[in-house]
Short mmCIF file of C-alpha atoms in Angstrom, two decimals:
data_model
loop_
_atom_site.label_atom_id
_atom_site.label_comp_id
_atom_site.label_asym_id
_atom_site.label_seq_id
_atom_site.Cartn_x
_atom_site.Cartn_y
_atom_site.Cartn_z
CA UNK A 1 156.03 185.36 99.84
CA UNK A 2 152.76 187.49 100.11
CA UNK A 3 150.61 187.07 97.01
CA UNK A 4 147.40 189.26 95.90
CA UNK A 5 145.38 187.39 93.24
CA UNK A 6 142.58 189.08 91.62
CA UNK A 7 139.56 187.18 90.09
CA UNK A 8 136.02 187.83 89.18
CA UNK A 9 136.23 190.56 86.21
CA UNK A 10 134.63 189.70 82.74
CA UNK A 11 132.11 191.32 80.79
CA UNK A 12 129.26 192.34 82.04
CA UNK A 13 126.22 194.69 80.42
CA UNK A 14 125.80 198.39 81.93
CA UNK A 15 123.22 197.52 85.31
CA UNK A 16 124.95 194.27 85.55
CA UNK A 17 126.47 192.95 89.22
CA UNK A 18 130.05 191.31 89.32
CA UNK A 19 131.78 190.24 92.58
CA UNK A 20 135.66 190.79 92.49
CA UNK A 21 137.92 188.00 94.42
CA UNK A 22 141.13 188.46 95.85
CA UNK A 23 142.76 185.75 97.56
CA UNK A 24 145.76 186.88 99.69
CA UNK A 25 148.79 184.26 101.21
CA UNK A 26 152.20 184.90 102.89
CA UNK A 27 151.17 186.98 105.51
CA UNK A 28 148.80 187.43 108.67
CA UNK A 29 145.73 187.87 106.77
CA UNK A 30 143.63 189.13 109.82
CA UNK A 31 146.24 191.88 110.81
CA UNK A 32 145.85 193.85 107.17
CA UNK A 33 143.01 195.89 105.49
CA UNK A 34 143.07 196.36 101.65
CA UNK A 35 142.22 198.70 99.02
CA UNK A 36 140.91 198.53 96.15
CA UNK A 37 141.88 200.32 93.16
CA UNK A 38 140.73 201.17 89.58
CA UNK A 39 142.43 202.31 86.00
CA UNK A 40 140.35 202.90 83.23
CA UNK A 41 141.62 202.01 80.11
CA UNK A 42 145.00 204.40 79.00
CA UNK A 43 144.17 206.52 82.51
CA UNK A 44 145.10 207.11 85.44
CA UNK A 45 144.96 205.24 88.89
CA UNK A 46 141.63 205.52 91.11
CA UNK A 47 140.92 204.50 94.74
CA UNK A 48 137.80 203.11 95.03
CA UNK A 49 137.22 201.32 98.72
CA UNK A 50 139.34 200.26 101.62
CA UNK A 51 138.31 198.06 104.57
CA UNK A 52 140.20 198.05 107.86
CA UNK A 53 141.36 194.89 109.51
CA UNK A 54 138.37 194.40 111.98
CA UNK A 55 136.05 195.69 109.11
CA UNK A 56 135.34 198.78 111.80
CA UNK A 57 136.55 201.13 108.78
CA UNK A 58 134.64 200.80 105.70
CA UNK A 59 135.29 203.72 102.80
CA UNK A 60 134.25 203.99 99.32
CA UNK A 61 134.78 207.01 96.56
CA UNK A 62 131.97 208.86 95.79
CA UNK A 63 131.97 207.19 92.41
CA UNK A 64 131.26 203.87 93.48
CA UNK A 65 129.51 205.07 97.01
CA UNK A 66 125.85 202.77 97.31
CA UNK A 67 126.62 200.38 94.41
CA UNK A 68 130.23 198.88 95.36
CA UNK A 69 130.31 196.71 98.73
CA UNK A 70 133.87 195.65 100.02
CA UNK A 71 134.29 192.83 102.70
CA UNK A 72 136.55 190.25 104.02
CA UNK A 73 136.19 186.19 104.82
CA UNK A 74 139.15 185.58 107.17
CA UNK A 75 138.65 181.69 106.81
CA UNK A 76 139.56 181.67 103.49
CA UNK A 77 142.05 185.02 103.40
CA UNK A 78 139.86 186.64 100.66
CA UNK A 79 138.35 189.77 100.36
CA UNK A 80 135.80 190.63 97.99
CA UNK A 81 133.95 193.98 96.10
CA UNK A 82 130.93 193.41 94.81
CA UNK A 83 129.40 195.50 92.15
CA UNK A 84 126.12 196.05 91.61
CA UNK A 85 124.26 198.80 89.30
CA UNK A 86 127.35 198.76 87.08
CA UNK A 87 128.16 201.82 84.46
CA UNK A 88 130.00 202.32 81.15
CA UNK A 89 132.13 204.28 83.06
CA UNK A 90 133.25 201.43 85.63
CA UNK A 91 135.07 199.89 82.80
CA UNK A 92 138.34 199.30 84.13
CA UNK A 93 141.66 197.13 85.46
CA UNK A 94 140.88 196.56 89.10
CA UNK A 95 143.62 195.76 91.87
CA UNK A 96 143.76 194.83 94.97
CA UNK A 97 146.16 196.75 97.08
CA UNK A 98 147.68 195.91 100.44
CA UNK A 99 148.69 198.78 102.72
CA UNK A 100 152.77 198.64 104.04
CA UNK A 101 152.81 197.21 107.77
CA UNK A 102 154.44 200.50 109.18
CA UNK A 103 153.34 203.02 111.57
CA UNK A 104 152.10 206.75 110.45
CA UNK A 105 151.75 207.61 106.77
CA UNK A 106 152.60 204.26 104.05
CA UNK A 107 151.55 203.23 100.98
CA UNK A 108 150.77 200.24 99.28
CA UNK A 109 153.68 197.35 99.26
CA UNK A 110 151.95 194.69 97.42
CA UNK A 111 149.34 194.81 94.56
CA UNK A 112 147.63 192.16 92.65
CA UNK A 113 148.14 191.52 88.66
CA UNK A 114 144.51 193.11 88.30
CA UNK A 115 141.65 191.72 86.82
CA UNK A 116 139.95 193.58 83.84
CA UNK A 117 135.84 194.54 84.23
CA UNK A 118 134.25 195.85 81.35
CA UNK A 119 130.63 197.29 81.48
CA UNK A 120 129.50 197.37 77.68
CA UNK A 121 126.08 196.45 76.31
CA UNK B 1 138.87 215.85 98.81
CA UNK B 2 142.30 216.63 98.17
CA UNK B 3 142.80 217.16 94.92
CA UNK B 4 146.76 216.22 93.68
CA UNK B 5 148.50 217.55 90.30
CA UNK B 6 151.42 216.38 88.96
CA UNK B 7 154.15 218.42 86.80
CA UNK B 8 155.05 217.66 83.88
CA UNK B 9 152.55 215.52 82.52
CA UNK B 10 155.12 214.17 80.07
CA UNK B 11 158.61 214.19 79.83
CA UNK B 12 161.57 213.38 77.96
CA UNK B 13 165.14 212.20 78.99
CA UNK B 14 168.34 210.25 78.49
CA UNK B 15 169.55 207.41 79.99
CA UNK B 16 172.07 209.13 83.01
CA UNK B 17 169.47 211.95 83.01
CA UNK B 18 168.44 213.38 86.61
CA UNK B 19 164.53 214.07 86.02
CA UNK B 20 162.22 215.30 88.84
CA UNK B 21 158.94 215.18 89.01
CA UNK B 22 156.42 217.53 90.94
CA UNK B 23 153.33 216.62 93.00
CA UNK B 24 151.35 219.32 94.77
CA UNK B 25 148.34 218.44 97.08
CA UNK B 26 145.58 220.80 96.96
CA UNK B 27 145.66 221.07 101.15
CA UNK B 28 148.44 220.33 103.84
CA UNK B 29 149.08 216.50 103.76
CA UNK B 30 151.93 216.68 106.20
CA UNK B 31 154.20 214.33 104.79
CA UNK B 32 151.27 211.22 103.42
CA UNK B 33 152.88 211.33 100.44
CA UNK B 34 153.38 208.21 98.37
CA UNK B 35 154.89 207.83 94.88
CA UNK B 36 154.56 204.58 92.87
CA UNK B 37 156.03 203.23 88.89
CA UNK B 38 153.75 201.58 86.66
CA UNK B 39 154.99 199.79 83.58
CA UNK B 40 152.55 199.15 80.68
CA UNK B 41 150.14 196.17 81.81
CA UNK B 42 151.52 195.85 85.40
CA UNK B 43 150.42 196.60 88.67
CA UNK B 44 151.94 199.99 89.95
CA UNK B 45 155.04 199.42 92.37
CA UNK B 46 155.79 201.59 95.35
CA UNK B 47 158.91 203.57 95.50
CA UNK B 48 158.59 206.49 98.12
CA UNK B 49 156.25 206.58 101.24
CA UNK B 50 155.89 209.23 104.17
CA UNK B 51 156.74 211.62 101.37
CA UNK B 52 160.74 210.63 101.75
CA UNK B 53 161.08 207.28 102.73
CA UNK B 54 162.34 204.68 100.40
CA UNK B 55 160.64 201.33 100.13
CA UNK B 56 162.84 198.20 100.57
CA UNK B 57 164.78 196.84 97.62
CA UNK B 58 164.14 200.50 95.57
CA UNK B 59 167.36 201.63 94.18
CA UNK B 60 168.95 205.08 96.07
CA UNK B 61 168.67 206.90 93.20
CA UNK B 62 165.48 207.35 93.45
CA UNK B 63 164.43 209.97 96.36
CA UNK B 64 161.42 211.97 97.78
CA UNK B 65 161.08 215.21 99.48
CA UNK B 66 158.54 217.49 100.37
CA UNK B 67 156.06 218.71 103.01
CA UNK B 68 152.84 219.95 103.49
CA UNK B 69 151.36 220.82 100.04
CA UNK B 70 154.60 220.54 97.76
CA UNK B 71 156.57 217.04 96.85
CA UNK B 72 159.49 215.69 94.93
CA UNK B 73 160.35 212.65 93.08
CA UNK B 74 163.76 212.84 92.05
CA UNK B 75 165.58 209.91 90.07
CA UNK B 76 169.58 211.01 90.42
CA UNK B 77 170.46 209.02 86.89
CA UNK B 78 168.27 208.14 84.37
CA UNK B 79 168.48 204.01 83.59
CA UNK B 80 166.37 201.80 80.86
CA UNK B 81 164.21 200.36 83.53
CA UNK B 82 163.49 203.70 84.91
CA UNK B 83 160.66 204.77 81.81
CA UNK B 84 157.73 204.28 82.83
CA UNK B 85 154.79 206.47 84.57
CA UNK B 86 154.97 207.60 87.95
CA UNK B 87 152.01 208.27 90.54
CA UNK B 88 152.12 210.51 93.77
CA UNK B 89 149.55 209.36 96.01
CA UNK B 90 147.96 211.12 98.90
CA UNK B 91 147.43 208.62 102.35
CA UNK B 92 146.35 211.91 104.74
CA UNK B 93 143.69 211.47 107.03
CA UNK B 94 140.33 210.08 105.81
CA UNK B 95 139.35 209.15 102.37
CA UNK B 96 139.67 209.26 99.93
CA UNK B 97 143.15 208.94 99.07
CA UNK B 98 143.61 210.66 95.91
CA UNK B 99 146.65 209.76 93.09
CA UNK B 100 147.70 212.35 90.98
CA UNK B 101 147.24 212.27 87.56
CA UNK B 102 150.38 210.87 86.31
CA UNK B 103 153.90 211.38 84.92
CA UNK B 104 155.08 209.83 81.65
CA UNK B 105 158.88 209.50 81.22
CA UNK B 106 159.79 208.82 78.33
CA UNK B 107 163.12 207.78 76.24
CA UNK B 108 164.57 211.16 74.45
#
């Protein structure tokens, strides 16, 4: 059964750092890339980074561009987005998101239960 | 970036209700069209990909359609477990990928 499990968030005071965790199991971890992806509180869903299996593709929004580093530890099938410089703004439910194993245009199959950041002082 | 809107924001409807939803893309996406459910507290869930395809174990009566800049979630007949709030997400070409802004269905 594949399993995305989000860990890291807490509170943390605007120009804090926090380093998100999630730990991935029931499929080839190596073969997949993952997305992150953000919802304020009562809004809407945000994409904020995505790294590609062989970490050759790195993206980030503009939002989060220069203070937000994604990256991957295939020993222990985790990836990770550390946050540095954090805002008010930033305050949000963060998921990880895996992308479906299918050729061409797909979405995201499996998401993690979130894990909630807030940036407050 | 592509910028995505969604029509209605809102809506209401009965149980056996068929409700569609509209997503337009502010450029050609072909057909990298996704659509997802979120319930309250939960992780969003995806229904539709490549604009048309339904994911595996997602009831038929929900379908996609659409090309280019114009897309369709339909749901054929309303049930309880259908209101929630559904996303169209755009997967075309590099990021990033944009989600719409949301539609709320709820119980008339």
């Amino acid at each position: 059964e594949v399993q995305l499990v989000e860990s890291g968030g807490g509170l943390v005071q605007p120009g804090g750092s926090l380093t998100l965790s999630c730990a991935a199991s029931g499929f080839t971890f190596s073969g997949y890339g993952i997305n992150w992806v953000r919802q304020a509180p009562g809004k809407g869903l945000e994409w904020v980074s995505y790294i590609s299996p062989g970490t050759d593709s790195i993206y980030y929004a503009d939002s989060v561009k220069g203070r937000f580093t994604i990256s991957r530890d295939n020993v222990k099938n985790s990836f990770y987005l550390q946050m540095n410089s954090l805002r008010v703004e930033d305050t949000a439910v963060y998921y990880c998101a895996r992308p479906q194993p299918v050729a061409g245009p797909n979405g995201y199959d499996y998401w993690g239960q979130g894990t909630l950041v807030t940036v407050s002082s | 970036d592509i910028q995505m809107t969604q029509s209605p924001s809102s809506l209401s409807a009965s149980v056996g209700d068929r409700v569609t939803i509209t997503c337009r893309a502010s450029q050609s996406i072909s057909n990298y069209l996704n659509w997802y459910q979120q319930k309250p507290g939960k992780a969003p869930k995806l229904l539709i990909y490549a604009a048309s395809s339904l994911q595996s174990g997602v009831p038929s009566r929900f379908s996609g359609s659409g090309s280019g800049t114009d897309f369709t979630l339909t749901i054929s007949s309303l049930q309880l477990g259908d209101f929630a709030t559904y996303y169209c997400q755009q997967s075309y070409s590099t990021p990033p990928w944009t989600f719409g802004p949301g539609t709320t269905v709820e119980i008339k």
